[in-house]
Tab-separated table of C-alpha atoms in Angstrom:
chain	number	residue	atom	x	y	z
A	26	MET	CA	74.216	-5.176	45.311
A	27	THR	CA	74.924	-3.702	48.601
A	28	ALA	CA	73.045	-0.244	47.645
A	29	PHE	CA	70.292	-2.803	46.592
A	30	ARG	CA	70.243	-4.327	49.556
A	31	SER	CA	70.237	-1.168	51.695
A	32	LEU	CA	67.951	0.269	49.937
A	33	SER	CA	64.949	-3.277	50.406
A	34	VAL	CA	65.807	-2.609	54.237
A	35	ALA	CA	65.407	1.515	54.564
A	36	MET	CA	61.851	0.981	52.382
A	37	VAL	CA	60.983	-2.712	55.241
A	38	LYS	CA	61.957	-0.199	57.812
A	39	GLY	CA	59.667	2.835	56.280
A	40	PHE	CA	56.604	0.560	55.857
A	41	LEU	CA	57.192	-0.925	59.522
A	42	ARG	CA	57.752	2.765	60.641
A	43	ASP	CA	53.957	3.586	59.294
A	44	ARG	CA	51.214	3.351	60.987
A	45	MET	CA	48.507	3.977	58.926
A	46	THR	CA	49.735	2.119	56.042
A	47	LEU	CA	50.140	-1.605	58.778
A	48	PHE	CA	46.781	-0.505	59.052
A	49	PHE	CA	45.630	0.123	55.775
A	50	VAL	CA	47.367	-2.719	54.224
A	51	PHE	CA	46.579	-5.579	57.165
A	52	LEU	CA	44.057	-4.659	60.069
A	53	PHE	CA	42.051	-2.904	57.045
A	54	PRO	CA	41.364	-5.630	54.769
A	55	LEU	CA	41.236	-8.416	57.417
A	56	MET	CA	38.176	-6.306	59.355
A	57	PHE	CA	35.986	-7.202	55.700
A	58	LEU	CA	37.618	-11.106	55.933
A	59	VAL	CA	36.134	-11.171	59.546
A	60	VAL	CA	33.078	-9.210	59.076
A	61	PHE	CA	31.482	-11.091	56.091
A	62	GLY	CA	32.931	-14.177	58.038
A	63	LEU	CA	30.568	-13.791	60.483
A	64	LEU	CA	27.804	-12.042	58.799
A	65	LEU	CA	27.754	-14.983	56.927
A	66	GLY	CA	29.207	-17.475	57.823
A	67	ASP	CA	25.118	-18.993	57.687
A	68	SER	CA	23.809	-17.109	55.283
A	69	GLY	CA	20.403	-15.037	50.586
A	70	SER	CA	16.168	-11.289	40.884
A	71	ASP	CA	17.261	-12.350	38.103
A	72	LYS	CA	16.542	-16.771	36.976
A	73	THR	CA	19.259	-18.477	38.130
A	74	LYS	CA	20.845	-20.712	35.891
A	75	ILE	CA	20.523	-24.719	36.912
A	76	ALA	CA	21.845	-27.917	34.958
A	77	ALA	CA	19.442	-30.204	34.623
A	78	VAL	CA	19.242	-34.141	33.522
A	79	GLY	CA	16.283	-35.766	32.505
A	80	GLU	CA	13.121	-35.240	32.149
A	81	GLY	CA	8.941	-35.526	33.106
A	82	PRO	CA	6.451	-32.967	35.026
A	83	VAL	CA	9.371	-31.722	38.104
A	84	LEU	CA	11.813	-30.321	35.706
A	85	SER	CA	8.627	-28.877	33.108
A	86	ALA	CA	7.300	-27.342	35.870
A	87	LEU	CA	10.539	-25.436	37.216
A	88	GLU	CA	10.605	-23.340	33.542
A	89	GLN	CA	7.453	-22.785	34.294
A	90	THR	CA	8.510	-20.862	37.945
A	91	GLY	CA	9.810	-18.663	35.563
A	92	ALA	CA	12.918	-18.717	38.759
A	93	LEU	CA	15.478	-21.271	36.852
A	94	GLU	CA	16.209	-21.347	34.263
A	95	LEU	CA	17.724	-25.355	32.797
A	96	GLU	CA	20.213	-26.026	31.163
A	97	GLU	CA	19.831	-29.415	29.586
A	98	TYR	CA	22.930	-31.846	29.774
A	99	GLY	CA	22.472	-35.585	28.919
A	100	ASP	CA	23.600	-37.210	32.320
A	101	GLU	CA	24.493	-36.980	35.703
A	102	ALA	CA	28.437	-36.660	35.714
A	103	THR	CA	28.533	-33.826	33.550
A	104	ALA	CA	26.586	-31.437	35.211
A	105	ARG	CA	27.726	-32.273	38.569
A	106	GLN	CA	31.494	-31.391	37.309
A	107	LYS	CA	29.457	-28.423	35.949
A	108	VAL	CA	27.998	-27.591	39.490
A	109	ASN	CA	31.216	-28.874	40.994
A	110	ASP	CA	33.543	-26.516	38.820
A	111	GLY	CA	31.670	-23.673	39.991
A	112	ASP	CA	30.288	-22.646	36.613
A	113	LEU	CA	26.465	-23.798	37.955
A	114	PRO	CA	25.713	-23.289	41.404
A	115	ALA	CA	23.371	-26.607	41.295
A	116	ALA	CA	21.969	-29.573	38.610
A	117	VAL	CA	18.770	-31.394	39.083
A	118	VAL	CA	18.835	-34.689	37.991
A	119	VAL	CA	15.430	-36.585	37.911
A	120	ASP	CA	15.301	-40.167	36.952
A	121	GLY	CA	11.418	-41.991	37.284
A	122	ASP	CA	9.681	-40.659	40.222
A	123	ARG	CA	12.807	-40.142	42.150
A	124	VAL	CA	14.560	-35.661	41.697
A	125	ASP	CA	18.491	-34.943	43.285
A	126	VAL	CA	19.626	-31.180	44.119
A	127	TRP	CA	23.777	-30.918	43.670
A	128	PHE	CA	24.210	-28.077	45.031
A	129	ALA	CA	27.789	-26.609	45.218
A	130	ALA	CA	28.857	-25.050	48.965
A	131	SER	CA	30.990	-22.200	47.444
A	132	ASP	CA	27.159	-19.970	46.825
A	133	GLN	CA	24.850	-21.010	49.305
A	134	VAL	CA	22.414	-18.661	48.791
A	135	ALA	CA	21.706	-19.523	45.346
A	136	ALA	CA	22.068	-23.384	46.583
A	137	GLY	CA	18.834	-22.340	48.515
A	138	THR	CA	17.441	-20.590	46.974
A	139	VAL	CA	17.607	-23.369	43.974
A	140	ILE	CA	16.545	-26.460	46.914
A	141	GLY	CA	13.482	-24.629	47.694
A	142	ILE	CA	11.797	-23.791	44.334
A	143	VAL	CA	12.291	-27.368	43.739
A	144	SER	CA	11.577	-29.038	47.138
A	145	GLY	CA	7.711	-26.813	46.832
A	146	ALA	CA	7.065	-27.813	43.154
A	147	VAL	CA	7.872	-31.504	43.974
A	148	ASP	CA	5.270	-30.471	47.726
A	149	LYS	CA	3.093	-29.351	44.944
A	150	MET	CA	3.169	-32.650	42.375
A	151	ASN	CA	2.771	-34.912	45.619
A	152	LEU	CA	-0.536	-32.933	47.638
A	153	GLY	CA	-1.853	-33.319	43.768
A	154	ALA	CA	-1.648	-36.816	44.103
A	155	ALA	CA	-4.518	-36.506	46.739
A	156	SER	CA	-5.199	-39.335	49.026
A	157	VAL	CA	-2.229	-42.048	47.211
A	158	PRO	CA	0.873	-41.803	48.680
A	159	PRO	CA	3.919	-39.299	47.545
A	160	ARG	CA	5.128	-40.101	43.854
A	161	PHE	CA	8.739	-37.919	44.570
A	162	THR	CA	11.374	-37.963	46.607
A	163	LEU	CA	13.000	-35.538	46.827
A	164	GLU	CA	17.439	-35.136	48.164
A	165	ALA	CA	19.427	-32.830	48.516
A	166	LYS	CA	23.363	-33.083	48.413
A	167	PRO	CA	26.076	-30.520	48.924
A	168	VAL	CA	28.671	-31.470	45.468
A	169	GLU	CA	31.353	-30.954	48.354
A	170	ASP	CA	32.507	-32.471	51.106
A	171	ALA	CA	29.474	-31.232	53.930
A	172	SER	CA	32.628	-29.583	56.525
A	173	LEU	CA	33.677	-26.460	53.749
A	174	LYS	CA	32.573	-22.869	55.515
A	175	PRO	CA	31.309	-20.390	53.631
A	176	ILE	CA	34.432	-18.274	54.419
A	177	GLN	CA	36.455	-21.126	52.593
A	178	TYR	CA	35.543	-18.511	49.404
A	179	LEU	CA	35.563	-14.908	51.595
A	180	THR	CA	38.736	-15.921	52.328
A	181	PRO	CA	40.605	-15.793	48.596
A	182	GLY	CA	38.237	-11.987	47.104
A	183	ILE	CA	39.413	-10.667	49.915
A	184	LEU	CA	42.864	-11.723	49.995
A	185	SER	CA	42.811	-10.486	46.600
A	186	TRP	CA	41.577	-7.243	47.710
A	187	ALA	CA	44.155	-6.908	49.360
A	188	ILE	CA	47.277	-7.770	47.848
A	189	SER	CA	45.694	-4.937	45.057
A	190	ILE	CA	45.510	-2.241	48.029
A	191	SER	CA	48.632	-3.022	49.422
A	192	GLY	CA	50.377	-2.644	45.472
A	193	VAL	CA	48.754	0.504	44.205
A	194	PHE	CA	48.554	2.512	47.340
A	195	GLY	CA	52.368	1.426	48.507
A	196	ALA	CA	53.770	2.066	45.219
A	197	ALA	CA	52.003	5.573	44.431
A	198	LEU	CA	51.921	6.801	48.181
A	199	THR	CA	55.696	6.147	47.823
A	200	MET	CA	56.840	8.194	43.742
A	201	VAL	CA	54.634	10.662	45.254
A	202	SER	CA	56.700	11.315	48.440
A	203	TRP	CA	60.103	10.429	47.279
A	204	ARG	CA	59.495	12.791	44.108
A	205	LYS	CA	58.288	16.124	47.004
A	206	LYS	CA	60.802	15.099	48.733
A	207	GLN	CA	63.343	15.084	46.807
A	208	VAL	CA	64.506	11.622	47.434
A	209	LEU	CA	64.060	10.364	43.660
A	210	ARG	CA	65.816	13.320	42.944
A	211	ARG	CA	68.663	12.534	45.390
A	212	ILE	CA	68.829	8.879	43.933
A	213	ARG	CA	68.891	10.001	40.719
A	214	LEU	CA	71.950	11.912	41.326
A	215	ALA	CA	73.586	8.870	43.766
A	216	PRO	CA	75.395	5.983	42.118
A	217	VAL	CA	72.421	4.208	41.401
A	218	SER	CA	70.470	3.246	38.949
A	219	ALA	CA	66.406	2.810	38.424
A	220	THR	CA	66.240	-0.846	38.277
A	221	THR	CA	67.940	-1.594	41.687
A	222	VAL	CA	65.308	1.357	42.978
A	223	LEU	CA	62.475	0.072	41.363
A	224	SER	CA	63.280	-3.091	42.718
A	225	SER	CA	63.505	-3.057	45.348
A	226	ARG	CA	60.475	-1.746	46.539
A	227	VAL	CA	58.400	-4.816	44.108
A	228	LEU	CA	60.779	-7.211	46.313
A	229	VAL	CA	58.547	-4.376	49.737
A	230	SER	CA	55.716	-4.927	47.901
A	231	VAL	CA	55.977	-9.170	47.426
A	232	GLY	CA	57.046	-9.178	50.771
A	233	THR	CA	54.259	-7.603	52.140
A	234	ALA	CA	52.363	-9.575	50.054
A	235	LEU	CA	53.447	-12.403	51.490
A	236	ALA	CA	53.096	-11.872	55.048
A	237	GLN	CA	49.319	-10.896	54.152
A	238	GLY	CA	48.675	-14.042	53.034
A	239	VAL	CA	49.399	-15.640	56.095
A	240	VAL	CA	48.599	-13.794	58.212
A	241	PHE	CA	44.960	-14.299	56.047
A	242	VAL	CA	45.206	-18.180	56.602
A	243	ALA	CA	46.367	-17.396	60.482
A	244	VAL	CA	43.098	-15.521	60.965
A	245	ALA	CA	40.581	-17.489	59.154
A	246	THR	CA	41.031	-21.199	59.719
A	247	LEU	CA	40.863	-19.809	63.078
A	248	PRO	CA	38.298	-22.649	65.395
A	249	VAL	CA	35.597	-19.428	65.033
A	250	PHE	CA	35.834	-19.489	60.708
A	251	GLY	CA	37.044	-22.542	59.849
A	252	LEU	CA	39.862	-23.384	57.604
A	253	GLN	CA	39.987	-25.734	55.283
A	254	LEU	CA	43.221	-25.126	52.534
A	255	THR	CA	42.123	-27.828	49.771
A	256	GLY	CA	43.934	-29.870	46.735
A	257	GLN	CA	46.729	-27.622	45.605
A	258	TRP	CA	46.780	-24.591	48.412
A	259	TYR	CA	50.555	-23.504	47.778
A	260	LEU	CA	50.084	-22.919	43.897
A	261	ALA	CA	47.788	-19.443	45.867
A	262	LEU	CA	51.910	-18.038	46.121
A	263	PRO	CA	52.682	-17.313	42.307
A	264	LEU	CA	49.653	-15.508	42.307
A	265	LEU	CA	50.343	-13.855	44.854
A	266	VAL	CA	53.662	-13.058	43.665
A	267	LEU	CA	51.872	-12.026	39.868
A	268	GLY	CA	49.454	-10.383	41.514
A	269	THR	CA	51.435	-8.165	43.611
A	270	THR	CA	53.181	-6.878	40.691
A	271	ALA	CA	49.600	-5.813	38.691
A	272	PHE	CA	49.119	-4.016	41.339
A	273	PHE	CA	52.304	-2.176	41.667
A	274	ALA	CA	52.350	-1.396	37.980
A	275	ILE	CA	49.224	0.388	38.291
A	276	GLY	CA	50.134	2.513	41.785
A	277	MET	CA	53.240	3.037	39.174
A	278	LEU	CA	51.160	4.504	37.075
A	279	VAL	CA	48.719	6.741	39.616
A	280	GLY	CA	52.297	7.926	41.256
A	281	ALA	CA	53.513	8.993	37.405
A	282	PHE	CA	50.202	11.072	36.861
A	283	CYS	CA	48.988	12.796	40.619
A	284	LYS	CA	51.493	15.311	42.900
A	285	THR	CA	50.208	14.959	45.871
A	286	GLU	CA	49.378	12.342	47.887
A	287	GLU	CA	46.117	12.865	48.745
A	288	ALA	CA	44.866	12.983	44.988
A	289	ALA	CA	47.129	9.521	44.857
A	290	SER	CA	44.780	8.514	47.876
A	291	GLY	CA	41.441	9.200	46.076
A	292	ALA	CA	42.917	8.030	41.760
A	293	ALA	CA	43.963	4.888	44.002
A	294	ASN	CA	40.093	4.324	45.577
A	295	ILE	CA	38.597	5.816	42.283
A	296	ILE	CA	40.444	2.453	40.969
A	297	ILE	CA	40.844	-0.162	43.443
A	298	LEU	CA	37.254	-0.003	45.118
A	299	PRO	CA	34.828	0.149	41.859
A	300	MET	CA	37.482	-3.399	40.755
A	301	ALA	CA	36.942	-5.067	43.723
A	302	PHE	CA	32.612	-5.092	43.472
A	303	LEU	CA	33.091	-5.844	40.033
A	304	SER	CA	35.792	-8.780	40.153
A	305	GLY	CA	33.441	-10.902	42.616
A	306	THR	CA	35.257	-9.807	45.313
A	307	PHE	CA	32.234	-9.543	48.312
A	308	PHE	CA	29.402	-10.651	45.995
A	309	PRO	CA	28.648	-13.137	42.764
A	310	VAL	CA	29.340	-11.378	40.103
A	311	GLU	CA	27.809	-14.403	37.706
A	312	ASN	CA	24.122	-13.013	37.910
A	313	ALA	CA	25.420	-9.988	36.671
A	314	PRO	CA	24.364	-8.438	33.224
A	315	ALA	CA	25.897	-9.543	30.677
A	316	TRP	CA	27.612	-6.996	29.744
A	317	LEU	CA	28.708	-6.113	32.758
A	318	GLN	CA	30.490	-9.775	33.482
A	319	THR	CA	32.460	-8.998	30.481
A	320	VAL	CA	33.904	-5.754	31.633
A	321	SER	CA	35.361	-7.172	34.791
A	322	ASN	CA	37.513	-10.296	32.821
A	323	VAL	CA	39.372	-6.710	32.092
A	324	PHE	CA	40.170	-6.594	35.398
A	325	PRO	CA	43.446	-8.075	37.087
A	326	LEU	CA	41.276	-8.296	40.361
A	327	ARG	CA	38.602	-10.431	38.798
A	328	HIS	CA	41.316	-12.796	37.373
A	329	MET	CA	43.197	-13.153	39.738
A	330	ASN	CA	40.239	-13.490	42.594
A	331	ASP	CA	38.434	-16.595	39.776
A	332	GLY	CA	41.887	-18.626	40.212
A	333	MET	CA	42.819	-18.054	44.009
A	334	LEU	CA	39.108	-20.064	43.866
A	335	ASP	CA	40.306	-22.219	42.327
A	336	VAL	CA	43.570	-23.400	43.756
A	337	LEU	CA	42.321	-22.295	47.960
A	338	VAL	CA	38.651	-23.896	47.723
A	339	ARG	CA	38.003	-25.867	44.768
A	340	GLY	CA	41.034	-28.325	44.635
A	341	LYS	CA	42.545	-27.444	41.434
A	342	GLY	CA	45.480	-27.586	40.060
A	343	LEU	CA	47.983	-26.409	38.049
A	344	GLU	CA	45.695	-25.821	35.025
A	345	SER	CA	43.450	-23.546	36.271
A	346	LEU	CA	46.127	-20.915	36.597
A	347	LEU	CA	47.633	-20.709	32.908
A	348	LEU	CA	44.642	-18.300	32.374
A	349	PRO	CA	45.284	-16.217	36.001
A	350	SER	CA	48.522	-15.804	35.284
A	351	ALA	CA	48.871	-14.540	31.329
A	352	VAL	CA	46.766	-12.270	32.774
A	353	LEU	CA	48.960	-10.947	34.634
A	354	ILE	CA	51.297	-11.051	33.223
A	355	ALA	CA	49.791	-9.425	30.123
A	356	PHE	CA	48.580	-6.601	32.444
A	357	THR	CA	51.654	-6.076	34.291
A	358	LEU	CA	53.824	-5.372	31.064
A	359	VAL	CA	51.031	-3.386	28.897
A	360	VAL	CA	50.904	-0.861	32.579
A	361	GLY	CA	53.914	-0.907	33.374
A	362	THR	CA	55.934	-0.397	29.841
A	363	ILE	CA	53.044	2.983	29.950
A	364	ALA	CA	54.338	3.801	33.191
A	365	THR	CA	57.776	3.628	32.607
A	366	ARG	CA	57.064	5.806	29.733
A	367	LEU	CA	55.150	8.880	32.332
A	368	PHE	CA	57.516	8.705	34.993
A	369	ARG	CA	59.396	11.395	36.487
A	370	TRP	CA	61.911	12.342	37.948
A	371	GLU	CA	60.381	15.451	39.968
A	372	ASP	CA	58.625	18.204	39.395
């Protein structure tokens, strides 16, 4: 226990003394949160799939636009639930001459597109009625609280990405550096088990991830952004821990292959950057080709993003963590086992 505590303290001190590491772990991803939060704060191809309830000329006109794909539902409650769950960006409900559009504030670009198309179709029909009073009325309503802001949908994805950077780079660069400086060799000769060394490094990574979560939430809740935590937001904590271990395993695997810090940094970037874009960190992947969405489901970051979004924004409960947690645990076990087999104490 004494060796474990001493190693953990030494690792934390080394981490805090490395200004470059602190920059890439905290400030670098935080810059993306600030930039995207400001640029997309008031935010705009393929067909947009929406829910449709009812029948009549309005829905027929929407299908003929070629921009929308209508998915029919038998009742308004089911259609609204699909939007509320984030499965569809909007729902159009036609009841006689009344047209309601329920949209998701989590996807303002798609919602704005749908509202614009529906509004155009309704206006065209009203104008076609010549001198008679307008026949159709349109009302657009968000399914969420109107006070929600885009920062609530940027924070989960960018925070997950920051965790991935910290886990992969931290593990990979530490392993390569310690191997080059023969720190691992000295640890191997010392009366300290490999499990103790690994546990200490994982503990530091988990602590860093929790600190990142606190910093991100603190910045996002500033008045200029206005993040509002909803539902059981504290369920994001186990996701932070599981995500950290998954990306730590990737970092161990990278560190097992690479012999220099430059090679480890390059390999980590090759893994993390494409994964970030394909996992919906910066932009939604719902409109991507079907095969690309299938590929994104392989990445642990995609499932961490989805889980964080569900508990921080959509107000979902423990059940929303089942799939993301299972994927992250399985990924950790598989990749961690491979990394252990390839582990080298010395070059």
